[in-house]
Amino acid sequence: MRLYNGKPILCGLAFFIAVVTFPLWRDMGCAVPVPQPGTDTPVIREMTGKRCILPTSEMRTGHMQLLNEWRTVAVQNGSRSQETVEGKTYAVSLRNGCMNCHSNKTQFCDRCHSYAGMQTDSAPYCWTCHIAPREDG
């Protein structure tokens, strides 16, 4: 069996395969480092015991579940505070609770959300109801 015009066909086929598979091999070996959220805010600097409502590992993976629970508790039950195991009371509020300490939204929230591939125009939906914090500097 003879392949007529074999060179152009094979070159075209190789080019096609290279273009189609380009997104797969383009970033091979180029791991993006995990972002370290900026926790250097005036409120956090003044804290003696730098502890959040939950341990860091739980907050990284489950902060949206916590915020959804808080929304339900605050809106449906009218409870505006939560006490932790250590006995410290936190405001059940995105604005007056979380963003009180983590006032640097671009360095804290946006870094991880971008790393996770969340589109800035579609997620997170916190700012559809809440006013995004204004950052100085």
mmCIF file of C-alpha atoms in Angstrom:
data_model
loop_
_atom_site.group_PDB
_atom_site.id
_atom_site.type_symbol
_atom_site.label_atom_id
_atom_site.label_comp_id
_atom_site.label_asym_id
_atom_site.label_seq_id
_atom_site.Cartn_x
_atom_site.Cartn_y
_atom_site.Cartn_z
ATOM 1 C CA MET A 1 0.000 0.000 0.000
ATOM 2 C CA ARG A 2 1.395 3.333 -1.050
ATOM 3 C CA LEU A 3 0.570 6.609 0.706
ATOM 4 C CA TYR A 4 0.384 9.428 -1.823
ATOM 5 C CA ASN A 5 1.364 12.872 -0.475
ATOM 6 C CA GLY A 6 2.507 11.193 2.750
ATOM 7 C CA LYS A 7 4.876 13.943 3.898
ATOM 8 C CA PRO A 8 2.291 16.793 3.915
ATOM 9 C CA ILE A 9 -0.359 14.528 5.430
ATOM 10 C CA LEU A 10 1.915 13.359 8.254
ATOM 11 C CA CYS A 11 3.152 16.901 8.906
ATOM 12 C CA GLY A 12 -0.424 18.175 9.031
ATOM 13 C CA LEU A 13 -1.442 15.348 11.341
ATOM 14 C CA ALA A 14 1.503 16.063 13.671
ATOM 15 C CA PHE A 15 0.637 19.767 13.701
ATOM 16 C CA PHE A 16 -3.015 18.987 14.465
ATOM 17 C CA ILE A 17 -2.077 16.686 17.365
ATOM 18 C CA ALA A 18 0.344 19.290 18.751
ATOM 19 C CA VAL A 19 -2.331 22.028 18.661
ATOM 20 C CA VAL A 20 -5.049 19.838 20.183
ATOM 21 C CA THR A 21 -2.848 18.545 23.018
ATOM 22 C CA PHE A 22 -1.130 21.889 23.711
ATOM 23 C CA PRO A 23 -3.239 22.690 26.833
ATOM 24 C CA LEU A 24 -2.261 19.340 28.339
ATOM 25 C CA TRP A 25 1.505 19.599 28.027
ATOM 26 C CA ARG A 26 1.941 23.389 28.139
ATOM 27 C CA ASP A 27 2.148 23.615 31.947
ATOM 28 C CA MET A 28 3.895 20.329 32.662
ATOM 29 C CA GLY A 29 6.453 20.797 35.417
ATOM 30 C CA CYS A 30 5.274 24.313 36.226
ATOM 31 C CA ALA A 31 3.527 23.908 39.569
ATOM 32 C CA VAL A 32 2.064 27.083 40.973
ATOM 33 C CA PRO A 33 2.930 27.579 44.644
ATOM 34 C CA VAL A 34 0.038 27.506 47.097
ATOM 35 C CA PRO A 35 -0.724 31.079 48.135
ATOM 36 C CA GLN A 36 -0.191 32.186 51.700
ATOM 37 C CA PRO A 37 -3.085 34.471 52.591
ATOM 38 C CA GLY A 38 -2.033 37.788 54.034
ATOM 39 C CA THR A 39 -2.920 37.853 57.729
ATOM 40 C CA ASP A 40 -1.060 41.048 58.527
ATOM 41 C CA THR A 41 -3.853 43.434 59.452
ATOM 42 C CA PRO A 42 -4.023 45.980 62.285
ATOM 43 C CA VAL A 43 -6.591 43.950 64.238
ATOM 44 C CA ILE A 44 -4.616 40.694 63.936
ATOM 45 C CA ARG A 45 -1.357 42.452 64.904
ATOM 46 C CA GLU A 46 -2.958 43.669 68.158
ATOM 47 C CA MET A 47 -4.279 40.207 69.120
ATOM 48 C CA THR A 48 -2.459 38.377 71.881
ATOM 49 C CA GLY A 49 -3.723 34.902 71.010
ATOM 50 C CA LYS A 50 -3.962 34.756 67.227
ATOM 51 C CA ARG A 51 -6.803 32.249 66.843
ATOM 52 C CA CYS A 52 -9.720 32.156 64.456
ATOM 53 C CA ILE A 53 -13.125 30.707 65.228
ATOM 54 C CA LEU A 54 -11.947 27.333 63.838
ATOM 55 C CA PRO A 55 -8.468 25.885 63.237
ATOM 56 C CA THR A 56 -6.752 27.056 60.044
ATOM 57 C CA SER A 57 -7.091 23.720 58.253
ATOM 58 C CA GLU A 58 -10.853 23.656 58.888
ATOM 59 C CA MET A 59 -11.272 27.280 57.805
ATOM 60 C CA ARG A 60 -9.406 26.650 54.552
ATOM 61 C CA THR A 61 -11.665 23.809 53.548
ATOM 62 C CA GLY A 62 -14.936 24.650 55.247
ATOM 63 C CA HIS A 63 -15.312 28.422 55.510
ATOM 64 C CA MET A 64 -18.189 28.531 53.023
ATOM 65 C CA GLN A 65 -20.088 25.889 54.994
ATOM 66 C CA LEU A 66 -19.545 27.962 58.150
ATOM 67 C CA LEU A 67 -20.749 31.115 56.421
ATOM 68 C CA ASN A 68 -23.823 29.297 55.083
ATOM 69 C CA GLU A 69 -24.599 28.006 58.593
ATOM 70 C CA TRP A 70 -24.139 31.500 60.003
ATOM 71 C CA ARG A 71 -26.477 32.925 57.374
ATOM 72 C CA THR A 72 -29.155 30.408 58.337
ATOM 73 C CA VAL A 73 -28.674 30.986 62.078
ATOM 74 C CA ALA A 74 -28.678 34.780 61.742
ATOM 75 C CA VAL A 75 -31.536 35.168 59.257
ATOM 76 C CA GLN A 76 -33.882 32.406 60.359
ATOM 77 C CA ASN A 77 -33.127 32.191 64.094
ATOM 78 C CA GLY A 78 -32.022 35.757 64.768
ATOM 79 C CA SER A 79 -28.888 34.644 66.630
ATOM 80 C CA ARG A 80 -26.066 37.108 66.002
ATOM 81 C CA SER A 81 -23.255 35.525 68.031
ATOM 82 C CA GLN A 82 -21.511 32.190 68.349
ATOM 83 C CA GLU A 83 -19.486 30.935 71.266
ATOM 84 C CA THR A 84 -16.485 28.679 70.638
ATOM 85 C CA VAL A 85 -15.235 25.780 72.746
ATOM 86 C CA GLU A 86 -12.712 28.118 74.393
ATOM 87 C CA GLY A 87 -15.583 30.382 75.487
ATOM 88 C CA LYS A 88 -14.841 33.286 73.155
ATOM 89 C CA THR A 89 -17.855 34.874 71.462
ATOM 90 C CA TYR A 90 -17.744 35.846 67.788
ATOM 91 C CA ALA A 91 -20.182 37.964 65.803
ATOM 92 C CA VAL A 92 -22.119 35.805 63.325
ATOM 93 C CA SER A 93 -21.474 38.216 60.492
ATOM 94 C CA LEU A 94 -19.290 38.320 57.427
ATOM 95 C CA ARG A 95 -18.753 42.061 57.726
ATOM 96 C CA ASN A 96 -18.464 42.431 61.530
ATOM 97 C CA GLY A 97 -17.027 38.981 62.211
ATOM 98 C CA CYS A 98 -14.651 37.682 59.551
ATOM 99 C CA MET A 99 -13.862 40.936 57.764
ATOM 100 C CA ASN A 100 -13.234 42.692 61.077
ATOM 101 C CA CYS A 101 -9.966 40.777 61.436
ATOM 102 C CA HIS A 102 -9.355 39.885 57.787
ATOM 103 C CA SER A 103 -9.860 43.371 56.351
ATOM 104 C CA ASN A 104 -7.403 42.797 53.495
ATOM 105 C CA LYS A 105 -9.775 41.117 51.006
ATOM 106 C CA THR A 106 -7.368 41.200 48.050
ATOM 107 C CA GLN A 107 -4.518 39.655 50.057
ATOM 108 C CA PHE A 108 -6.655 37.247 52.077
ATOM 109 C CA CYS A 109 -9.756 36.142 50.135
ATOM 110 C CA ASP A 110 -8.882 36.890 46.526
ATOM 111 C CA ARG A 111 -5.471 35.159 46.541
ATOM 112 C CA CYS A 112 -6.894 31.745 47.418
ATOM 113 C CA HIS A 113 -10.026 32.149 45.332
ATOM 114 C CA SER A 114 -7.885 32.949 42.276
ATOM 115 C CA TYR A 115 -5.593 30.000 42.998
ATOM 116 C CA ALA A 116 -8.627 27.705 43.235
ATOM 117 C CA GLY A 117 -9.750 28.906 39.809
ATOM 118 C CA MET A 118 -12.838 30.770 40.935
ATOM 119 C CA GLN A 119 -13.985 33.344 38.431
ATOM 120 C CA THR A 120 -13.981 36.831 39.938
ATOM 121 C CA ASP A 121 -17.305 37.738 38.346
ATOM 122 C CA SER A 122 -19.158 34.589 39.442
ATOM 123 C CA ALA A 123 -17.743 33.591 42.813
ATOM 124 C CA PRO A 124 -17.898 33.937 45.680
ATOM 125 C CA TYR A 125 -21.413 35.205 46.012
ATOM 126 C CA CYS A 126 -20.815 36.882 49.391
ATOM 127 C CA TRP A 127 -20.684 40.275 47.746
ATOM 128 C CA THR A 128 -24.106 39.974 46.099
ATOM 129 C CA CYS A 129 -25.667 40.847 49.484
ATOM 130 C CA HIS A 130 -22.759 42.314 51.440
ATOM 131 C CA ILE A 131 -20.828 45.419 50.516
ATOM 132 C CA ALA A 132 -17.251 44.490 49.662
ATOM 133 C CA PRO A 133 -14.811 45.976 52.163
ATOM 134 C CA ARG A 134 -12.949 49.071 51.134
ATOM 135 C CA GLU A 135 -9.225 48.627 51.528
ATOM 136 C CA ASP A 136 -6.873 51.444 52.368
ATOM 137 C CA GLY A 137 -3.527 51.563 50.679
#
